mmCIF file of N, CA and C in Angstrom:
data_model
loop_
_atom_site.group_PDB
_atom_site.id
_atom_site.type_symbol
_atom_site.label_atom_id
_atom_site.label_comp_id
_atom_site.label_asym_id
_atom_site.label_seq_id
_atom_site.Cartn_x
_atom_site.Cartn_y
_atom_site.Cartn_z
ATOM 1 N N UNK A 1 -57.740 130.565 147.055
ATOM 2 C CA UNK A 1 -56.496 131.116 147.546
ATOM 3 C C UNK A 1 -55.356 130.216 147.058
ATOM 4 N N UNK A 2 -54.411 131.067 146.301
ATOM 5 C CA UNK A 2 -53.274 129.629 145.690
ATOM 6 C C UNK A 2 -51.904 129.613 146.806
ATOM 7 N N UNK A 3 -52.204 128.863 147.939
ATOM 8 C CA UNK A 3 -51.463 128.515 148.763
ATOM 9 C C UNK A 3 -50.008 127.831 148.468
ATOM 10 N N UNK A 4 -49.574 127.465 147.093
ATOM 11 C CA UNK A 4 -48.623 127.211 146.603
ATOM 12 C C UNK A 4 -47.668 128.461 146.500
ATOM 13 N N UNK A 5 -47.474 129.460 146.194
ATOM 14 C CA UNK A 5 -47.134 130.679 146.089
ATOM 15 C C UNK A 5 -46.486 131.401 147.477
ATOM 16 N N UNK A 6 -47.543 131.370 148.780
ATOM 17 C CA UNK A 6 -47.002 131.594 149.929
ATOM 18 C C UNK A 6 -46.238 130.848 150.482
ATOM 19 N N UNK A 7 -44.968 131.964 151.314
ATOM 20 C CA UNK A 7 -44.279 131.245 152.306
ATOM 21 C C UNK A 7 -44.620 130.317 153.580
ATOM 22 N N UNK A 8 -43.506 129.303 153.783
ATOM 23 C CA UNK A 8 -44.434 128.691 155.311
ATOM 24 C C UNK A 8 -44.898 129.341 156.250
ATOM 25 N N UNK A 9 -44.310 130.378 156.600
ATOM 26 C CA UNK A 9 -44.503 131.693 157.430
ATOM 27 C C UNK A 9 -45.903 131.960 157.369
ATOM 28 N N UNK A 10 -47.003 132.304 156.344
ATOM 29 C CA UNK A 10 -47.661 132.559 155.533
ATOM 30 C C UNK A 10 -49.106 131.736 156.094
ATOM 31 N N UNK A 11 -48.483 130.226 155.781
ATOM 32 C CA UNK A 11 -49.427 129.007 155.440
ATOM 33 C C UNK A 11 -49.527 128.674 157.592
ATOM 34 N N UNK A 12 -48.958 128.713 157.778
ATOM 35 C CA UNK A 12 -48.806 128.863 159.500
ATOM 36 C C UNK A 12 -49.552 129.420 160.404
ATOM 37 N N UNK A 13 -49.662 130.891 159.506
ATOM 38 C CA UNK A 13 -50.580 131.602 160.069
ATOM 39 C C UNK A 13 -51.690 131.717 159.620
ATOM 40 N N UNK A 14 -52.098 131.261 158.560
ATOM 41 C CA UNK A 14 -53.384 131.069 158.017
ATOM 42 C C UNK A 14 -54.091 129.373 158.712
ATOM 43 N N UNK A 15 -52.936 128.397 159.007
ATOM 44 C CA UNK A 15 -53.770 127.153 159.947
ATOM 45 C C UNK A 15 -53.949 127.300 161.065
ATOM 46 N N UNK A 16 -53.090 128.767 161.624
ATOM 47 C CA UNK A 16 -53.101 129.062 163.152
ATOM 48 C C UNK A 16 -54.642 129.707 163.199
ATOM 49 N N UNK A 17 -55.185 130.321 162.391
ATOM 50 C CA UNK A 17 -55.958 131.165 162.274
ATOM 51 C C UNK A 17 -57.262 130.729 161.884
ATOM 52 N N UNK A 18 -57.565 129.093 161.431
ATOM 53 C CA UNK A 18 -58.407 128.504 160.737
ATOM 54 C C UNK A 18 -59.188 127.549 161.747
ATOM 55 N N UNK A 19 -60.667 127.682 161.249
ATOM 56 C CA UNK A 19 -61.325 126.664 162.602
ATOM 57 C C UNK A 19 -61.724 125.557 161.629
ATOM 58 N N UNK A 20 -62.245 124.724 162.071
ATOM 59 C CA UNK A 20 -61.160 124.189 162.984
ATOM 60 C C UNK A 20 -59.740 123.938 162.947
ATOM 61 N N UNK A 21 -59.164 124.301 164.182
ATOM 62 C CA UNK A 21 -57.811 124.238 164.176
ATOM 63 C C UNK A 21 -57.212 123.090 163.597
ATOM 64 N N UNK A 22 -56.056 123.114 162.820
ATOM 65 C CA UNK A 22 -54.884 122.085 162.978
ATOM 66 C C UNK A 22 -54.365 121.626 163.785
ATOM 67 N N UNK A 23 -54.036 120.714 164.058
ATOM 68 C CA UNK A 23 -53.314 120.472 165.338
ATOM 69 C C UNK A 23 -51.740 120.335 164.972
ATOM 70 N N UNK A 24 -50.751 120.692 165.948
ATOM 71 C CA UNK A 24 -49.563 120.885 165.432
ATOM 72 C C UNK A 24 -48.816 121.287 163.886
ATOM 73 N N UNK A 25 -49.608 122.133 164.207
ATOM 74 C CA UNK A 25 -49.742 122.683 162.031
ATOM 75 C C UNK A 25 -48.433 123.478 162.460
ATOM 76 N N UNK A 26 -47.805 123.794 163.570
ATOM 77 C CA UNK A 26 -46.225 124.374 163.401
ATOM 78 C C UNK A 26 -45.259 123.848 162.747
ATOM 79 N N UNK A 27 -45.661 122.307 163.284
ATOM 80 C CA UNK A 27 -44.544 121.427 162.309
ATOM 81 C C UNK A 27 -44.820 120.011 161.404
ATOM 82 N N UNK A 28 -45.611 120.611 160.787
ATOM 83 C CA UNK A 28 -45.879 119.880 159.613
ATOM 84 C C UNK A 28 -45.442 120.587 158.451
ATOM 85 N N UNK A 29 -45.001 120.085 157.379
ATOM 86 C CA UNK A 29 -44.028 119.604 156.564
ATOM 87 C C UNK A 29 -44.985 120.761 155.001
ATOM 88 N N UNK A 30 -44.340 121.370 154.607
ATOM 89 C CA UNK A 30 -45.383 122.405 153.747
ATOM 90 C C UNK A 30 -46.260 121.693 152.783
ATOM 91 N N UNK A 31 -46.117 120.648 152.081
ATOM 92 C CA UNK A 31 -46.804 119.943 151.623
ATOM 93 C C UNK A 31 -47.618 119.568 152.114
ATOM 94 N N UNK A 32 -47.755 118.928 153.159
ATOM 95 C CA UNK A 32 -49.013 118.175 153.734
ATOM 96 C C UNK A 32 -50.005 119.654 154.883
ATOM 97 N N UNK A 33 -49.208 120.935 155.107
ATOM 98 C CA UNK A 33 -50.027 121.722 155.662
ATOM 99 C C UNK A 33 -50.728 122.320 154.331
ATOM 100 N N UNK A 34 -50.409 122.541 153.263
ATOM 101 C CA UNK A 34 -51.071 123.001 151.858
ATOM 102 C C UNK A 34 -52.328 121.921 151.617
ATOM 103 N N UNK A 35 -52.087 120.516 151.736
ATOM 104 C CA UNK A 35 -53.158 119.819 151.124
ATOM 105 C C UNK A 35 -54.069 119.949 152.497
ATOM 106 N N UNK A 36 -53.945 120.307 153.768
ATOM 107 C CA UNK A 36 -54.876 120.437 154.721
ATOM 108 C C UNK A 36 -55.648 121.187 154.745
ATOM 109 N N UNK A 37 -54.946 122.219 154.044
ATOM 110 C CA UNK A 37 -55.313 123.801 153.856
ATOM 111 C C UNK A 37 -56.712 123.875 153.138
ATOM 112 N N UNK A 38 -56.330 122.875 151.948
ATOM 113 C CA UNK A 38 -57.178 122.580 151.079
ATOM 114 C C UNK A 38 -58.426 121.715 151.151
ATOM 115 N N UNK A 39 -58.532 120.985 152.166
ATOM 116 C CA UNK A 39 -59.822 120.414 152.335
ATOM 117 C C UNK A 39 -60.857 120.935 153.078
ATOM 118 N N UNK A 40 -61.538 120.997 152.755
ATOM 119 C CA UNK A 40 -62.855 121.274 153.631
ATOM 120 C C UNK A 40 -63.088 120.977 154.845
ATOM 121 N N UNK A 41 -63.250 119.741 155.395
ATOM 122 C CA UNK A 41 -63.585 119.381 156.035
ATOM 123 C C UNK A 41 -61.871 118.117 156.728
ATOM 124 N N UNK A 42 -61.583 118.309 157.736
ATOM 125 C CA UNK A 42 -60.272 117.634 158.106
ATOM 126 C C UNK A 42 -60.528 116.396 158.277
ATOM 127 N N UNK A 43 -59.456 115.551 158.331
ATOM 128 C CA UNK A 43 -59.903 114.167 158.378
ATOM 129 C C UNK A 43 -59.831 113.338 159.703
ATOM 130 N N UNK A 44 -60.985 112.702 159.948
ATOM 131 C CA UNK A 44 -61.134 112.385 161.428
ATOM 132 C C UNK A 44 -60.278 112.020 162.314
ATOM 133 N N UNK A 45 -59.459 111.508 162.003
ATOM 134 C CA UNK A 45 -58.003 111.313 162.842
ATOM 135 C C UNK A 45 -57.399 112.728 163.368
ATOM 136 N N UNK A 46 -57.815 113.761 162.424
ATOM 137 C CA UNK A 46 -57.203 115.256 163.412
ATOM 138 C C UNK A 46 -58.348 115.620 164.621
ATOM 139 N N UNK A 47 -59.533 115.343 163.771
ATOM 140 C CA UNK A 47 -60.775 115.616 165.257
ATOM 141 C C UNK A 47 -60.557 114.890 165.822
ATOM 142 N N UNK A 48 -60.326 113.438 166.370
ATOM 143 C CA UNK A 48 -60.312 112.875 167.598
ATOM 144 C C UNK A 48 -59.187 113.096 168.062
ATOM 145 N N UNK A 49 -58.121 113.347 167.367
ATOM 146 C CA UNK A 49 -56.835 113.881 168.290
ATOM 147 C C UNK A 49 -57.070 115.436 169.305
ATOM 148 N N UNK A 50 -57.514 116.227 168.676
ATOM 149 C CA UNK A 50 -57.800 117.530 169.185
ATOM 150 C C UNK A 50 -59.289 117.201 170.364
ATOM 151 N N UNK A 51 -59.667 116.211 170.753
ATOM 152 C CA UNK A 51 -60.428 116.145 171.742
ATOM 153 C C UNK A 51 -59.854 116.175 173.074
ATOM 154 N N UNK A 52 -60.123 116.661 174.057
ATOM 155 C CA UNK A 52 -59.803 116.981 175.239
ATOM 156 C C UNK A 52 -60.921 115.701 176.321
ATOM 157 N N UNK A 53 -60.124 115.487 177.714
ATOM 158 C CA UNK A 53 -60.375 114.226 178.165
ATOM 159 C C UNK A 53 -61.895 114.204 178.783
ATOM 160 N N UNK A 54 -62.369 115.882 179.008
ATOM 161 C CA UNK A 54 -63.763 116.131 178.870
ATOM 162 C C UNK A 54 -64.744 114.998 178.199
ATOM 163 N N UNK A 55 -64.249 116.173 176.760
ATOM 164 C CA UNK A 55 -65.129 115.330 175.440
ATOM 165 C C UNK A 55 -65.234 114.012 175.733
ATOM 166 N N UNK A 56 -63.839 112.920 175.578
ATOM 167 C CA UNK A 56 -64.007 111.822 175.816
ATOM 168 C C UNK A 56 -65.057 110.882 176.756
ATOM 169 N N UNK A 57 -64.569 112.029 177.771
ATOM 170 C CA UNK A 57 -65.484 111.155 179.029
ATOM 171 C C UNK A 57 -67.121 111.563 178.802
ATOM 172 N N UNK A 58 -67.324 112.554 178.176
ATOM 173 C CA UNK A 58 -68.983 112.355 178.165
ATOM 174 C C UNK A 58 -69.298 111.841 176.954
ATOM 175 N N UNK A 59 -68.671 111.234 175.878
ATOM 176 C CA UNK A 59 -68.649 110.411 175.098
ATOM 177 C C UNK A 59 -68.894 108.729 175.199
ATOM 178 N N UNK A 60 -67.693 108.862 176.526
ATOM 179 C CA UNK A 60 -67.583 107.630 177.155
ATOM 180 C C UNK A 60 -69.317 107.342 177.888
ATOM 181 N N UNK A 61 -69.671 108.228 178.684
ATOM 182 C CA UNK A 61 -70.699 108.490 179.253
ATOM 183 C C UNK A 61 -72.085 107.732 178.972
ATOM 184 N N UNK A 62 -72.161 108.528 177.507
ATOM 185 C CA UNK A 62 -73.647 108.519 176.563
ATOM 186 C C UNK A 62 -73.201 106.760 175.909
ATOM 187 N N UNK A 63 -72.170 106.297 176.070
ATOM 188 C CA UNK A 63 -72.091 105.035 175.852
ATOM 189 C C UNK A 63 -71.723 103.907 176.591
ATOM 190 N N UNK A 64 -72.302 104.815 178.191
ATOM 191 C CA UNK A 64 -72.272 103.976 179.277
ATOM 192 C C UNK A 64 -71.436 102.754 179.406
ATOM 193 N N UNK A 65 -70.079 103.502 179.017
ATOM 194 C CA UNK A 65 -69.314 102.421 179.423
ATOM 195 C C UNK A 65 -68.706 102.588 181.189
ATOM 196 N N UNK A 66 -68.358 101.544 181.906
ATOM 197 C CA UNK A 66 -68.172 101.570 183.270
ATOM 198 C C UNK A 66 -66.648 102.437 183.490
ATOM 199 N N UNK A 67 -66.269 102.545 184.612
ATOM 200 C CA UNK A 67 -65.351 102.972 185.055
ATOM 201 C C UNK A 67 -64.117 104.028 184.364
ATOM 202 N N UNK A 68 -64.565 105.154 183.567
ATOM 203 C CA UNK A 68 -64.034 105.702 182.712
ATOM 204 C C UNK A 68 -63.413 107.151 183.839
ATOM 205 N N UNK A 69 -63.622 107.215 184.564
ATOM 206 C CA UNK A 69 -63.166 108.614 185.484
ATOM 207 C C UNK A 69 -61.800 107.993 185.848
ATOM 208 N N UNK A 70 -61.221 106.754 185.949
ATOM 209 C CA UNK A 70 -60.111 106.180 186.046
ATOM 210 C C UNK A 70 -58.791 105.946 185.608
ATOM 211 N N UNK A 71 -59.946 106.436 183.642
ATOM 212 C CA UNK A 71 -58.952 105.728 182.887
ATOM 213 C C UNK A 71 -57.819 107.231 182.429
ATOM 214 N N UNK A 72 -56.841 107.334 181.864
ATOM 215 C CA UNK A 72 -56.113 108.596 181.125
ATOM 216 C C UNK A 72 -56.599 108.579 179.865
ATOM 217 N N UNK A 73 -56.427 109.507 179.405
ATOM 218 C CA UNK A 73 -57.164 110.652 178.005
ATOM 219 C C UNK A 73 -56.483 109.298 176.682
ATOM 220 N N UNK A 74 -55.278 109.009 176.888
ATOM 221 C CA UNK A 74 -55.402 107.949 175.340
ATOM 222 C C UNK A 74 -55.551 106.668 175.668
ATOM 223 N N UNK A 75 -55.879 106.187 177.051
ATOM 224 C CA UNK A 75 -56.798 104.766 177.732
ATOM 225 C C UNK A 75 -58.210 105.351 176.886
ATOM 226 N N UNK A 76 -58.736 106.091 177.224
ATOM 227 C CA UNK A 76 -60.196 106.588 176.315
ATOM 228 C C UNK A 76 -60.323 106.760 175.414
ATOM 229 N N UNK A 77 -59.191 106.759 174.554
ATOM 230 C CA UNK A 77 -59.592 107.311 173.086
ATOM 231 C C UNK A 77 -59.126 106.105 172.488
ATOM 232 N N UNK A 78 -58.176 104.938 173.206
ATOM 233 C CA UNK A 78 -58.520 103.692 172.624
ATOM 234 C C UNK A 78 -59.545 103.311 172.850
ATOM 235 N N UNK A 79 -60.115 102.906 173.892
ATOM 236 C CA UNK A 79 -61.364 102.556 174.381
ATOM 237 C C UNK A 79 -62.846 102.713 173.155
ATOM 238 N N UNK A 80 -62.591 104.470 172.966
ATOM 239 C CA UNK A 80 -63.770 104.751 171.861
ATOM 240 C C UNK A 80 -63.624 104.738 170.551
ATOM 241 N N UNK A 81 -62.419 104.844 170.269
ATOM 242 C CA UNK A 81 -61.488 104.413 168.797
ATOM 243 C C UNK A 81 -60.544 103.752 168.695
ATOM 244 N N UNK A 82 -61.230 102.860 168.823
ATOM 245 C CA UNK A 82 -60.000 101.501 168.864
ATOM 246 C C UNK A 82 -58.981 101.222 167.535
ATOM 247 N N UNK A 83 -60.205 101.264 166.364
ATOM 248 C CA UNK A 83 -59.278 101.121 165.014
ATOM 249 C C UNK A 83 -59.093 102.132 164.194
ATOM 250 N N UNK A 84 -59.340 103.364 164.485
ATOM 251 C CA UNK A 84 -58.660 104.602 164.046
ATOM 252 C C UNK A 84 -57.706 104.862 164.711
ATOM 253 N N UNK A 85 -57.620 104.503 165.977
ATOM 254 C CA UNK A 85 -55.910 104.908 166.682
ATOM 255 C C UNK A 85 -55.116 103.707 166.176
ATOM 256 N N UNK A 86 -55.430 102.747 165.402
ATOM 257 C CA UNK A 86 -54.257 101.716 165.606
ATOM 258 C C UNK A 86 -53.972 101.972 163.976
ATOM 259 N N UNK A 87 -55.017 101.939 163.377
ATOM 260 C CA UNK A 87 -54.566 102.191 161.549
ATOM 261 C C UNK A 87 -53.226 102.872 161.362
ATOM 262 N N UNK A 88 -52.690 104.028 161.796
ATOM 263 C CA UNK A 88 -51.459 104.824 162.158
ATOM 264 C C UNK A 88 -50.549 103.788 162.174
ATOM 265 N N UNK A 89 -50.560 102.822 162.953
ATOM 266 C CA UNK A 89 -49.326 102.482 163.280
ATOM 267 C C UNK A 89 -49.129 101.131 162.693
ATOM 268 N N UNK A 90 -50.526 99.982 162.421
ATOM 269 C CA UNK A 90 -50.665 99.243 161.617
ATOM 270 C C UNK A 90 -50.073 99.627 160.144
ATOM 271 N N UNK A 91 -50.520 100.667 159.395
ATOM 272 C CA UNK A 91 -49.981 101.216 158.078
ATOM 273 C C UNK A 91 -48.319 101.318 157.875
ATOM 274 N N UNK A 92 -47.872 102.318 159.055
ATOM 275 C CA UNK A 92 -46.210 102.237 159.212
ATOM 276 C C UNK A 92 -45.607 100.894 159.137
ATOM 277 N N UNK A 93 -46.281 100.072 159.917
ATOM 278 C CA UNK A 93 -45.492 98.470 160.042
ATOM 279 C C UNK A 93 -45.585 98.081 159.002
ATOM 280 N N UNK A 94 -46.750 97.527 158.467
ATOM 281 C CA UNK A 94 -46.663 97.541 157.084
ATOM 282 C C UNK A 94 -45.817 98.413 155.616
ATOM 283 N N UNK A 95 -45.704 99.451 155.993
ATOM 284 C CA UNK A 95 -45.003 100.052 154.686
ATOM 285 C C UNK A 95 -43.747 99.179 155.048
ATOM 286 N N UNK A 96 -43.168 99.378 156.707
ATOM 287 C CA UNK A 96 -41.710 99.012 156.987
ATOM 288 C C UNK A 96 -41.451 97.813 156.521
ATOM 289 N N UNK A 97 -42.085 96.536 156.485
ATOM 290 C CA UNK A 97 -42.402 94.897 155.968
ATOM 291 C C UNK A 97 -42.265 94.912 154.537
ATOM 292 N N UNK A 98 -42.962 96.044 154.089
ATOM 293 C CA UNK A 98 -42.857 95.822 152.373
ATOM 294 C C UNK A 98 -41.489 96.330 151.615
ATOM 295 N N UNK A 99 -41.124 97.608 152.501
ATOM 296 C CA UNK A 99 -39.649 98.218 152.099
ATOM 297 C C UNK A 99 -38.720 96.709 152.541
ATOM 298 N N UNK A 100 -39.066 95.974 153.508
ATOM 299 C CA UNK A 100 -37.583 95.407 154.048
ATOM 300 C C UNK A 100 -37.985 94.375 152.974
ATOM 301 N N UNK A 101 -38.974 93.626 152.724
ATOM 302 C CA UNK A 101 -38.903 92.528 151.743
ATOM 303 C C UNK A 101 -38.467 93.050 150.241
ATOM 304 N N UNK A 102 -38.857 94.400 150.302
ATOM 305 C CA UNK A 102 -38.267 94.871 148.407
ATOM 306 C C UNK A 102 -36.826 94.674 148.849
ATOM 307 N N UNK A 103 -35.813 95.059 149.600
ATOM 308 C CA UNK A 103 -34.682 94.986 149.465
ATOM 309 C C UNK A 103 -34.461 93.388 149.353
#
């Protein structure tokens, strides 16, 4: 399907429509909903975002960690992805460090 050609309108309703879902594929940027479009398989940072505090907790569960009925839904998803939730924001700081030292 040459997804380059269609409108965003188009590409919207084809991620609205696609399993697994996108997550916030309303407002993502047409470029990066086209190359999503295009992979097979999404990249794990969209599956653990699209988990619900369920999932987590019987996740949490089968890895018998203690006191998890306590914690909130992104207390748990640090908890079970500690360095996939932080890479995000580690990467940004970093780009920001390298832009401020090029100037």
């Amino acid at each position: 399907m040459d997804y380059h050609s269609m409108s965003l309108a188009e590409l919207k309703q084809i991620a609205r429509d696609r399993t697994p879902k996108i997550k916030k594929y309303y407002i993502i940027p047409r470029a990066k909903l086209i190359e999503l479009l295009l992979m097979d398989k999404l990249p794990e940072s969209f599956i653990i975002e699209k988990k619900t505090i369920h999932e987590l907790r019987k996740e949490a569960q089968a890895k018998q960690l203690p006191n998890i009925w306590n914690l909130k839904r992104s207390e748990l998803m640090e908890l079970l992805y500690p360095i996939k939730m932080d890479l995000g924001d580690q990467n940004i700081d970093n780009l920001k460090k390298d832009v401020r030292n090029k100037e």
